[in-house]
XYZ file of C-alpha atoms in Angstrom:
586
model
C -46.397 8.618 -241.595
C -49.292 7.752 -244.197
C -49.196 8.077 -247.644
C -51.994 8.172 -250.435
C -50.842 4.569 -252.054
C -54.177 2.142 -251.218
C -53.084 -1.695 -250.811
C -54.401 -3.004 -253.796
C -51.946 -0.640 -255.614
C -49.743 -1.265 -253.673
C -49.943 -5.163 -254.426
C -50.390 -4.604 -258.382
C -47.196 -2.781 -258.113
C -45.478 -5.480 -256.643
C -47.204 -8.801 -258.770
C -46.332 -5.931 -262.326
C -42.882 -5.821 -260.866
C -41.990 -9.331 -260.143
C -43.705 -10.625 -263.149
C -40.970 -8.213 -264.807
C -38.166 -9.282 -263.517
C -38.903 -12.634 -263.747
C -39.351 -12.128 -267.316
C -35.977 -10.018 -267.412
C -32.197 -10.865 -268.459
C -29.923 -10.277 -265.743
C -28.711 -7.037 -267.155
C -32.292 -5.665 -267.362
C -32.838 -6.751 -264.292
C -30.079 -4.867 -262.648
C -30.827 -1.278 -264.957
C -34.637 -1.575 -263.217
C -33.255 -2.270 -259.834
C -30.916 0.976 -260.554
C -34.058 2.932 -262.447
C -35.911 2.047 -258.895
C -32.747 3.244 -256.385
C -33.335 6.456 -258.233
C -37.032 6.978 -257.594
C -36.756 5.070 -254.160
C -36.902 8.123 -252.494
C -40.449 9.395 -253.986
C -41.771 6.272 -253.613
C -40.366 5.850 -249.622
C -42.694 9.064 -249.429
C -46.111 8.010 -250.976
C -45.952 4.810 -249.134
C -46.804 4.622 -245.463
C -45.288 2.240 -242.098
C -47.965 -0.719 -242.476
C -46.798 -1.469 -245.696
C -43.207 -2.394 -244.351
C -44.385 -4.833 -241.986
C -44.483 -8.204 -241.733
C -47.742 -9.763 -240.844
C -46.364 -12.515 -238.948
C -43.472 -10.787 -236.658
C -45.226 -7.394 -237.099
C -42.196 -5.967 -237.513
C -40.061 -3.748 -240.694
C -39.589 -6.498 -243.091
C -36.314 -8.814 -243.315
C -35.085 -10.596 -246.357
C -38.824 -9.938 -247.823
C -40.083 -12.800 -250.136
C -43.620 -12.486 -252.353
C -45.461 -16.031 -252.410
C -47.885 -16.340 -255.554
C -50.451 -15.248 -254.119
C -48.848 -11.599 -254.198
C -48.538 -10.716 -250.487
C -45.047 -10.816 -248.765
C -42.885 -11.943 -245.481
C -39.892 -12.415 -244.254
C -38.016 -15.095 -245.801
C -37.664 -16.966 -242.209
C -41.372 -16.119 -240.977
C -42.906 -17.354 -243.565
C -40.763 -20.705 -243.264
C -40.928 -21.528 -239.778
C -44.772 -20.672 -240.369
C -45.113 -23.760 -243.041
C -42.716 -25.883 -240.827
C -44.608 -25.677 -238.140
C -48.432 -25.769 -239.780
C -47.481 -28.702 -242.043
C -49.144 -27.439 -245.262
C -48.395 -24.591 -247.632
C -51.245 -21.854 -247.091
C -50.857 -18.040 -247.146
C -51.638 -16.243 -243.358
C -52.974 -13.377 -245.254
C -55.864 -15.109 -247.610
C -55.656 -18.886 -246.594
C -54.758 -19.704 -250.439
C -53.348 -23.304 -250.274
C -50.399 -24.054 -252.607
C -50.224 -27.574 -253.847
C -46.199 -27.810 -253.159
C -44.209 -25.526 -251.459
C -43.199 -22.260 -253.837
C -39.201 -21.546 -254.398
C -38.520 -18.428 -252.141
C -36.529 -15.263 -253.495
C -35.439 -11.784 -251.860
C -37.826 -9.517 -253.506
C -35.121 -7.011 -254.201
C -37.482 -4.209 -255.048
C -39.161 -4.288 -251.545
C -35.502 -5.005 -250.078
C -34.420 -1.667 -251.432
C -37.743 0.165 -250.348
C -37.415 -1.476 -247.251
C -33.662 -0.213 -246.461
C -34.615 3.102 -247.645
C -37.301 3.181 -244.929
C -35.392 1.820 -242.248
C -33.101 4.527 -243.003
C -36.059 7.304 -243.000
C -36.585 5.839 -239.797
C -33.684 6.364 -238.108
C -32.782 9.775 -239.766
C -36.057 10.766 -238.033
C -35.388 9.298 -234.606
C -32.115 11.220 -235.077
C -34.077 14.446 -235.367
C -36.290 13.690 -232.739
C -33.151 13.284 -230.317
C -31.482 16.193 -231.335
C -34.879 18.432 -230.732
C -35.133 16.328 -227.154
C -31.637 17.618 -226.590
C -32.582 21.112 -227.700
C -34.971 21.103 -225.208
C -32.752 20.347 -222.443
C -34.019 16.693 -222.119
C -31.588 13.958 -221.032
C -32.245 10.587 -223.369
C -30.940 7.446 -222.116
C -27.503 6.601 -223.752
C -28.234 2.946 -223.719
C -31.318 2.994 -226.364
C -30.611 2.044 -229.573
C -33.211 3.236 -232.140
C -35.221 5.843 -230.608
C -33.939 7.025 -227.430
C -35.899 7.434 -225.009
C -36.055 10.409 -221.941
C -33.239 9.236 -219.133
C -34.596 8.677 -215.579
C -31.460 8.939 -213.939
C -28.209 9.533 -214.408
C -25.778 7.102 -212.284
C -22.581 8.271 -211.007
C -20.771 4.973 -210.860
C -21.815 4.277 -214.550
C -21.476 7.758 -216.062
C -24.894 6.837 -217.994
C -27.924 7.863 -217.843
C -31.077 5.483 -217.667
C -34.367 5.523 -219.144
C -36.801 3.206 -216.797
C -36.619 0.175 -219.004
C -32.544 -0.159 -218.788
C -32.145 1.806 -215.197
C -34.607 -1.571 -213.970
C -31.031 -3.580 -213.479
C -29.799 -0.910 -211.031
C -32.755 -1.336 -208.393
C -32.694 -5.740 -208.953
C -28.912 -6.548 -208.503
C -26.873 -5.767 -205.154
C -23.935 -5.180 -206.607
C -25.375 -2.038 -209.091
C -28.104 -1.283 -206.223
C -25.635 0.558 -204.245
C -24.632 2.646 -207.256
C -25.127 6.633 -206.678
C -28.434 7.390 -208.784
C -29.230 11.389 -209.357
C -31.806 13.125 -211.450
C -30.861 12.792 -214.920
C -27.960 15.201 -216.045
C -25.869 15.809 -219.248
C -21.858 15.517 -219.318
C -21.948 13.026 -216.407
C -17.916 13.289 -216.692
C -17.693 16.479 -215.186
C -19.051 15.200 -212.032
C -16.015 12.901 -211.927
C -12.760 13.728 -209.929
C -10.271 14.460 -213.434
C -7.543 13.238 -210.964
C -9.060 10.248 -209.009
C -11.649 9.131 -211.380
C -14.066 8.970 -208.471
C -17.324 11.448 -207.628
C -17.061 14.607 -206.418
C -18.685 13.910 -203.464
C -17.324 16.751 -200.895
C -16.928 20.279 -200.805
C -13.663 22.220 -199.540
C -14.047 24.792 -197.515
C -10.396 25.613 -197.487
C -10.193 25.688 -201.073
C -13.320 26.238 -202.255
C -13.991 23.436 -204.321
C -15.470 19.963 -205.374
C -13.062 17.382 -204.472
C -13.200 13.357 -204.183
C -12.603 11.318 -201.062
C -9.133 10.489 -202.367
C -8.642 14.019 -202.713
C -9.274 14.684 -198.669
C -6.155 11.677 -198.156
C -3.721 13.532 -200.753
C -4.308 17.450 -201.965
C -6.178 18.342 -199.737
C -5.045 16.493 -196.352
C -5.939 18.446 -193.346
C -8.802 20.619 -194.805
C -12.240 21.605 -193.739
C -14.791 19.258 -195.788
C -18.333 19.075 -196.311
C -21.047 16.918 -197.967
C -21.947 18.688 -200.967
C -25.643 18.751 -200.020
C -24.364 20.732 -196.971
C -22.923 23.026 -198.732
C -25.747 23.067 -201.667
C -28.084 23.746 -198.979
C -25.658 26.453 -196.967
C -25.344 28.638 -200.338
C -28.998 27.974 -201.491
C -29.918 29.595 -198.121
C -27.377 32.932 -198.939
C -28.736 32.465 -202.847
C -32.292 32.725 -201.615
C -31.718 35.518 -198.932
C -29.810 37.240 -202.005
C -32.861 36.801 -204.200
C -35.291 37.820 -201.368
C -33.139 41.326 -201.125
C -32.852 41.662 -204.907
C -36.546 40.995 -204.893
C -36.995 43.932 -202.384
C -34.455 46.152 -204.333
C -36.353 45.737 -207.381
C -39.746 46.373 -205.028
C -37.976 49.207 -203.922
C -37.151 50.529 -206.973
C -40.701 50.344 -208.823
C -41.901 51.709 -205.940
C -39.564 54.319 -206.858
C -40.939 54.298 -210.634
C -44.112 55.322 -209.445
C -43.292 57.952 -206.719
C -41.467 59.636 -209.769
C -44.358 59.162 -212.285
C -46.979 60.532 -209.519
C -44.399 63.370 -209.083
C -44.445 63.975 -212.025
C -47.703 63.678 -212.430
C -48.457 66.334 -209.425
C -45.899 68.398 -211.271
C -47.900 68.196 -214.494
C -50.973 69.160 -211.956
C -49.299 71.788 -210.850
C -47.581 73.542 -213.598
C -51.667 73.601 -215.391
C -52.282 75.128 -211.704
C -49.798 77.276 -211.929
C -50.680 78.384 -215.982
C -54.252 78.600 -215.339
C -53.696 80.923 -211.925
C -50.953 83.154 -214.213
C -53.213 83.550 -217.111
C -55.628 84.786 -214.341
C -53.256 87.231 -212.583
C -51.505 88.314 -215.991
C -55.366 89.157 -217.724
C -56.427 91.030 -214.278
C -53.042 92.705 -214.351
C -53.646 93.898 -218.332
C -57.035 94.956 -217.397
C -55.819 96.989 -214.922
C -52.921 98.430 -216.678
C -55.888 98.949 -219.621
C -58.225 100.897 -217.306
C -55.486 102.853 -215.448
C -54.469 103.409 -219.713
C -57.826 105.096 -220.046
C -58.607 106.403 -217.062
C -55.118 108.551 -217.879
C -56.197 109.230 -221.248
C -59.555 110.516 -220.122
C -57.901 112.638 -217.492
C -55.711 114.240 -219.945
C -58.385 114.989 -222.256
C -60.666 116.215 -219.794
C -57.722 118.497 -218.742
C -57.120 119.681 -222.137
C -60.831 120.319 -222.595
C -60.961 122.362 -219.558
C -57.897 124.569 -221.105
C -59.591 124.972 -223.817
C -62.708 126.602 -221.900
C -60.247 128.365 -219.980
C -58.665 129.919 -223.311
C -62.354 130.479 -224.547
C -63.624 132.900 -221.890
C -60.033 134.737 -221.962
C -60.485 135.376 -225.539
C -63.983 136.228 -225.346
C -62.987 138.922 -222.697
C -60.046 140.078 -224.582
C -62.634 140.803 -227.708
C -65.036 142.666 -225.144
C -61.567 144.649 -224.528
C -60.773 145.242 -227.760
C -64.036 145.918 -228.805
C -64.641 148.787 -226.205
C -61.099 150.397 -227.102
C -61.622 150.320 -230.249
C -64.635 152.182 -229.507
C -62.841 154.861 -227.767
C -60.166 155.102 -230.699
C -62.883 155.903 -232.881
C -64.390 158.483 -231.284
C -61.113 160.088 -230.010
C -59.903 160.273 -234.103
C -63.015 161.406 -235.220
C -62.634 164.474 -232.468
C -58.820 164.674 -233.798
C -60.538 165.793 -237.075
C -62.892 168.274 -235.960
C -61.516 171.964 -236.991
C -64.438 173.269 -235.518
C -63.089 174.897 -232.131
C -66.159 175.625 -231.156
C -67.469 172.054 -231.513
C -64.486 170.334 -230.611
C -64.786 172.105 -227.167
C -68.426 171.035 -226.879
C -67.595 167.673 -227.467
C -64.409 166.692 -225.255
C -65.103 165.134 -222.338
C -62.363 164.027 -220.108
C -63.225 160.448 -220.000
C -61.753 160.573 -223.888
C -58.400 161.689 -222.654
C -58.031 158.269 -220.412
C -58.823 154.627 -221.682
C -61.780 152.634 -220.988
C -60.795 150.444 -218.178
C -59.456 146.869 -218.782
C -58.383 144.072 -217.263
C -54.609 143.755 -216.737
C -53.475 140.588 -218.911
C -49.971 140.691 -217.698
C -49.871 137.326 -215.586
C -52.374 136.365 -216.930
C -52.013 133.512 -219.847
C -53.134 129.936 -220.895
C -50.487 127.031 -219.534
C -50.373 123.275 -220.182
C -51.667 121.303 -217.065
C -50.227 117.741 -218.249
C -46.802 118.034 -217.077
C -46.246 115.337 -214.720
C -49.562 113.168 -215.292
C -48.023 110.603 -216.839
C -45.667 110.099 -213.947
C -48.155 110.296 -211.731
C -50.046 108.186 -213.364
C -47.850 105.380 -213.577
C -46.796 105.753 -209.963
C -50.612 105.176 -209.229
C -50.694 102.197 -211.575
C -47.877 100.958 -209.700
C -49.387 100.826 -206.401
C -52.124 99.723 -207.849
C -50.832 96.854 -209.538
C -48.651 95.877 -206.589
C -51.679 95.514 -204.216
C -53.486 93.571 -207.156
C -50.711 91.222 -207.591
C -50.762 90.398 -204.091
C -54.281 89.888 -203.855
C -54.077 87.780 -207.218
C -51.008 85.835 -205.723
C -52.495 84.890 -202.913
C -56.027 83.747 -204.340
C -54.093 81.751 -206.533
C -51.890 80.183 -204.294
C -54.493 79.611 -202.225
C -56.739 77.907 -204.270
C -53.878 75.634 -205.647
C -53.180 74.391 -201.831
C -56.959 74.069 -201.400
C -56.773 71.368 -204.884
C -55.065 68.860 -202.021
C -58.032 69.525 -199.179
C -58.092 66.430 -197.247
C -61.197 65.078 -195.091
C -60.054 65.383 -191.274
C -61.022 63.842 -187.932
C -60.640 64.391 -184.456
C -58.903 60.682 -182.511
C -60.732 59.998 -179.855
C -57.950 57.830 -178.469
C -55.306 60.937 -177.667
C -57.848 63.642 -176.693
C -57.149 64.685 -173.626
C -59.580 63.643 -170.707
C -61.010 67.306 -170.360
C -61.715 67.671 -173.800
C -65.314 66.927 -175.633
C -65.219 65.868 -179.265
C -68.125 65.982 -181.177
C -69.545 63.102 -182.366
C -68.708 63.451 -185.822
C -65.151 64.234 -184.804
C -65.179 67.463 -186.259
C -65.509 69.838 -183.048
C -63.345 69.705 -180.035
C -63.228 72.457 -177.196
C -62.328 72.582 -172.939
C -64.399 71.648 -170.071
C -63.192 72.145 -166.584
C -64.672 68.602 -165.840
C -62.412 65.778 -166.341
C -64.378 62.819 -168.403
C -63.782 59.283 -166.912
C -61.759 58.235 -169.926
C -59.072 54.652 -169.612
C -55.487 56.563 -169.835
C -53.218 55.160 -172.921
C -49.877 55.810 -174.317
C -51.544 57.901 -176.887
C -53.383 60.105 -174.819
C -52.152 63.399 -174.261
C -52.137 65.137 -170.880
C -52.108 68.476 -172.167
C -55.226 69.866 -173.894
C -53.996 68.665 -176.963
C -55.785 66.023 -179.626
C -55.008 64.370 -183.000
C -56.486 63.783 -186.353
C -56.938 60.146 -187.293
C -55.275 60.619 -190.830
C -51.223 60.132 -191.026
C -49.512 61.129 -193.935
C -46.319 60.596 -194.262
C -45.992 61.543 -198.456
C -47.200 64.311 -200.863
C -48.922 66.937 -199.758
C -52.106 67.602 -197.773
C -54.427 70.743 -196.810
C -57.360 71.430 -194.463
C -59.067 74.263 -192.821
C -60.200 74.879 -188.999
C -62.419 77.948 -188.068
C -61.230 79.555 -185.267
C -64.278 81.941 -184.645
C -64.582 84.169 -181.105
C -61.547 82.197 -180.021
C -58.938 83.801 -177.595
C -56.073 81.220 -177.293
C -55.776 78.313 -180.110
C -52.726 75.974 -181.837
C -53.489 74.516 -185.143
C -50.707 72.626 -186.962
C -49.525 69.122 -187.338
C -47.008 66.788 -185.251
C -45.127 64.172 -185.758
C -46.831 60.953 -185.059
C -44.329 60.316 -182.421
C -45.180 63.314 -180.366
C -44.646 63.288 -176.787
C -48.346 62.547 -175.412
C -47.271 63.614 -171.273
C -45.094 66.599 -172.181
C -42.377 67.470 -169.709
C -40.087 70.673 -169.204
C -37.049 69.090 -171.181
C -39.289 67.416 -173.865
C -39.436 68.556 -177.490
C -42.730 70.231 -178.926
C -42.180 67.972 -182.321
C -45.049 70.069 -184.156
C -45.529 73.300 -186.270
C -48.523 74.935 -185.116
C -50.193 78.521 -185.252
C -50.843 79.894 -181.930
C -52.909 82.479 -180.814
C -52.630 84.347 -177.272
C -54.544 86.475 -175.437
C -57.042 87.567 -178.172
C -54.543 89.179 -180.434
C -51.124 87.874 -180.030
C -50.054 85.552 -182.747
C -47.215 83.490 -182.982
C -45.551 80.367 -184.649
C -44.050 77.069 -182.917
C -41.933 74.906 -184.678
C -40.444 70.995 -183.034
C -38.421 72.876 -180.682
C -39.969 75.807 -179.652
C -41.407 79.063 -180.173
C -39.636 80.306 -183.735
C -40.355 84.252 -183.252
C -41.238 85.663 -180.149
C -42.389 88.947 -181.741
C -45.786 88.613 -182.477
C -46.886 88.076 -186.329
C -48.223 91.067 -187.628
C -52.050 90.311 -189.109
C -53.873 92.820 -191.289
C -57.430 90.944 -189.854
C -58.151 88.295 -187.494
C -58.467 84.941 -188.966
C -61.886 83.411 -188.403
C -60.670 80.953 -190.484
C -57.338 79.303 -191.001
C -55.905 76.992 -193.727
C -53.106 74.386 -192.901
C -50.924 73.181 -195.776
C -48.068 70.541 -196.452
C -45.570 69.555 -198.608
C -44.113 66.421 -197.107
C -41.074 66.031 -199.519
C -40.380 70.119 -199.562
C -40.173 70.143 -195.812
C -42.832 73.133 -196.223
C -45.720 73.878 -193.528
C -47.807 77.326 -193.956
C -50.856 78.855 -192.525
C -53.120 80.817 -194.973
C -55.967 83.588 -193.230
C -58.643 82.090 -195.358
C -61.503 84.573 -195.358
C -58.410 87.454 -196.882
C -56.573 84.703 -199.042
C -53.318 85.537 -197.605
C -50.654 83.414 -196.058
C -49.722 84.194 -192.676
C -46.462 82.122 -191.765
C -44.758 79.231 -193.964
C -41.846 77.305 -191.962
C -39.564 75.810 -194.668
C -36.937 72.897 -194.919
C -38.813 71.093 -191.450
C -37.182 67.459 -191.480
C -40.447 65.584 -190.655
C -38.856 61.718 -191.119
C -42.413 59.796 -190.007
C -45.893 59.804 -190.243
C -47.389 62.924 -189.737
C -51.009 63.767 -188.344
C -53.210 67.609 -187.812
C -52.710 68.755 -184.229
C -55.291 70.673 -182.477
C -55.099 72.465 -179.501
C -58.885 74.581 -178.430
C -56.489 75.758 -174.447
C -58.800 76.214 -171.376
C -61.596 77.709 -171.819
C -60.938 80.487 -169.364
C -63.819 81.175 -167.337
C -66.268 80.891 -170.916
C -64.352 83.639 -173.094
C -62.435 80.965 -174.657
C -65.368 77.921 -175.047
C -66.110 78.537 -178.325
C -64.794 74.904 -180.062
C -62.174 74.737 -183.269
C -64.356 73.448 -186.234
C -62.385 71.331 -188.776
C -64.537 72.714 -191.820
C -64.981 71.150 -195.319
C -62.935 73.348 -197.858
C -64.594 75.371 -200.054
C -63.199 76.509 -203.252
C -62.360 80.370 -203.365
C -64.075 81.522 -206.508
């Protein structure tokens, strides 16, 4: 600690001061020593260490005299210094005195001094106290400032710093003392019965005990060295961690299956949204044109009524205007009196009407009864087969978002058939390659993709062109490789016989034997999966429609894409299975 008092103030302070008291009465004297109690503490804290010390023992000052020269000692340094130098000189400046001076206690720099020694120790105090807070153990034998403990001994109950544990490795007697790593409440390690360490560990009872207690309480009992049992139960502690560890592993491996779950969700619901806003507009549109269309028809209808009415009238006038005709000329012969005219003039045509057209059935009706009706019923049909064709593009384009690049393992094709070498073509030979046989070979014409998934979900498409007999699907990665009669398929495949015959095969069989009913041949098919849903389906591509889905499948390992090309069959059946790149449907 430094403070901004220089040393030349520092000694005018202390020649002004004792060249006042000197010049004092006892009372005064006392009222200035009292006047500088009170301001002892502001002073302590402009002054700094050096200015406490002796030059001679280096140390805080005791009994401090001032010599005339102005600088100061302790009353017995500065003695034994002149007894044992013979003259009177000052150790500071080398001023001689002529005789030696009369020695008093500066009180002044007593008082400072005591103030200091207790600033000193009030800090030490806090610096123990934050050493404690910090979990250090301080030796208890330290006086002044206590210093970090060593080691703690169990014999002693004390703990050691290096300077005072030095007795404990020099003399026999304290040399076989128990010395640990330095610890806090030292008593607690002490037998509250026996006095003596708790040096054992009962297994009976479960608890530290003292060899006195293994004579007495606890006669007969199973004991053990504490280490024994420290090390015992820091083995279970540690394999407890290890599995806590792993639980918590476990768990934020959890975390993030959720969150990508929910992030596939996410995926899927704007999937999902984007393929209904596309169904729902094409289904409006339609709705809007079959709307018009109707409207049109109905006003082309009315228009043709209209004609209809047109020509009727226009006939009816012709009528009318003819008959009228007649009338005329029959009342105008009516009013002839002239008998010999009237006779001249009748003609038997004017006795009968001119002949018309007989307008009984016929008659102008209202064609639009029912068009509505059959209108919507048309719009119905129509929308139906648009929402399946909309359904399936979208559903097939949100399998096709998780297209996954797949290809053929060399290491289970069987040895008669040839993969490409880019893996991506695989069909029959009737010659058997020289290939080394493996567990994961298969026997059967029957080959794996490299890829295993055994999360999430996966897709990927396989062109089965001019092919007669096929399986496409995928199997579990534990698949029997040399298939026997009793064995279990353990894949979900798509299988095509004889040309035309389709059918699906789940892990234990064939599921239907009837044959799946196909609008079109697929030249192209589409394998999906949903590992978590339990969900395989097959998708015809080239028509965007889904052709079998097997649901709530238990796969419970790695799965991998099966493929299966069958014999070739002479050449009708050579044509290879093609794992093709996916290609968006627009």
């Amino acid at each position: 600690m430094c403070f901004p008092v220089n040393e030349n103030e520092s000694q005018s302070v202390d020649r002004a001061s004792e060249f006042n008291l000197r010049q004092s009465t006892p009372s005064e004297v006392h009222k200035s020593v009292e006047l500088t109690e009170k301001n002892m503490a502001t002073a302590s804290s402009l002054l700094c260490e050096d200015q406490f010390l002796c030059s001679i023992c280096l140390d805080v000052f005791t009994d401090p005299v001032t010599i005339p020269c102005g600088h100061n000692f302790c009353k017995n340094c500065i003695t034994e210094h002149w007894d044992s130098s013979g003259h009177c000189q000052c150790p500071m400046c080398k001023k001689d005195f002529p005789s030696r001076p009369d020695l008093h206690i500066n009180t002044f720099i007593l008082g400072m001094t005591d103030k200091f020694k207790q600033t000193l120790k009030e800090a030490s105090r806090s610096e123990q106290q934050q050493q404690a807070n910090q979990g250090e153990v301080l030796c208890e034998i330290c006086t002044e400032t206590k210093l970090k403990a060593l080691k703690s001994c169990l014999v002693c109950l004390t703990s050691y710093c290096e300077t005072h544990l030095e007795p404990h490795h020099r003399i026999t007697g304290l040399k076989r003392h128990k010395l640990i790593d330095p610890v806090e409440n030292l008593e607690d390690r002490m037998c509250k019965k026996h006095d003596r360490p708790l040096e054992l560990f009962c297994k009976t009872d479960q608890m530290c005990v003292c060899h006195f207690c293994t004579q007495l309480d606890h006669k007969s009992h199973i004991f053990l060295p504490l280490i024994e049992e420290y090390e015992t139960r820091k083995a279970d502690l540690a394999m407890t961690r290890n599995d806590v560890e792993q639980m918590i592993q476990e768990r934020r491996l959890k975390v993030e299956q959720i969150k990508e779950s929910v992030k596939l969700s996410k995926e899927d619901a704007e999937i999902e949204a984007a393929a209904s806003v596309q169904v729902f507009t094409a289904l409006v549109q339609s709705v809007e044109r079959g709307l018009a269309q109707l409207i049109d028809t109905i006003k082309e209808k009315q228009k043709a009524t209209e004609r209809q009415a047109e020509g009727f009238i226009k006939e009816l006038e012709e009528e009318i205007s003819e008959l009228m005709k007649r009338s005329s000329e029959v009342e105008q012969l009516l009013h002839t009196e002239d008998h010999l005219r009237f006779l001249q003039s009748y003609s038997s045509s004017l006795n009968t009407a001119p002949p018309t057209k007989d307008w009984t059935e016929v008659g102008v009706h209202s064609s639009h009864e029912g068009a509505v009706r059959r209108a919507v019923a048309q719009l119905e049909e129509t929308i139906s087969k648009e929402v399946k064709k909309l359904s399936a593009d979208a559903e097939l384009k949100r399998v096709q978002q998780f297209a996954v690049d797949v290809t053929l393992d060399p290491e289970t094709a069987s040895i008669q058939l040839l993969l490409s070498d880019d893996g991506k073509q695989v069909n029959h030979q009737d010659i058997a390659q020289n290939l080394p046989d493996s567990p994961k070979r298969f026997s059967c014409y029957s080959v794996l993709g490299k890829q295993r998934f055994s999360s999430g979900r996966f897709y990927f498409e396989v062109q089965v062109k001019e092919k007669t007999d096929w399986y496409v699907g995928v199997a579990r990665e534990s698949i029997g490789r040399k298939p026997t009669l009793t064995s279990k398929t353990d894949f979900w495949a798509l299988r095509l016989r004889n040309e035309s015959k389709y059918q699906v095969v789940d892990s234990i069989g064939v599921v239907s034997s009837n044959h799946q009913t196909l609008k079109s041949q697929p030249q192209k098919v589409g394998v999906f999966v949903d590992y978590e849903e339990g969900l395989v389906s097959f998708y015809d591509v080239d028509a965007a429609a889904l052709i079998y889905s097997f649901t709530g499948c238990n796969f419970n390992e790695g799965l991998h894409p099966y493929f299966n090309p069958c014999h070739n069959k002479n050449g009708t059946n050579s044509t290879p299975l093609i794992i093709c790149p996916v290609k968006h449907t627009d």
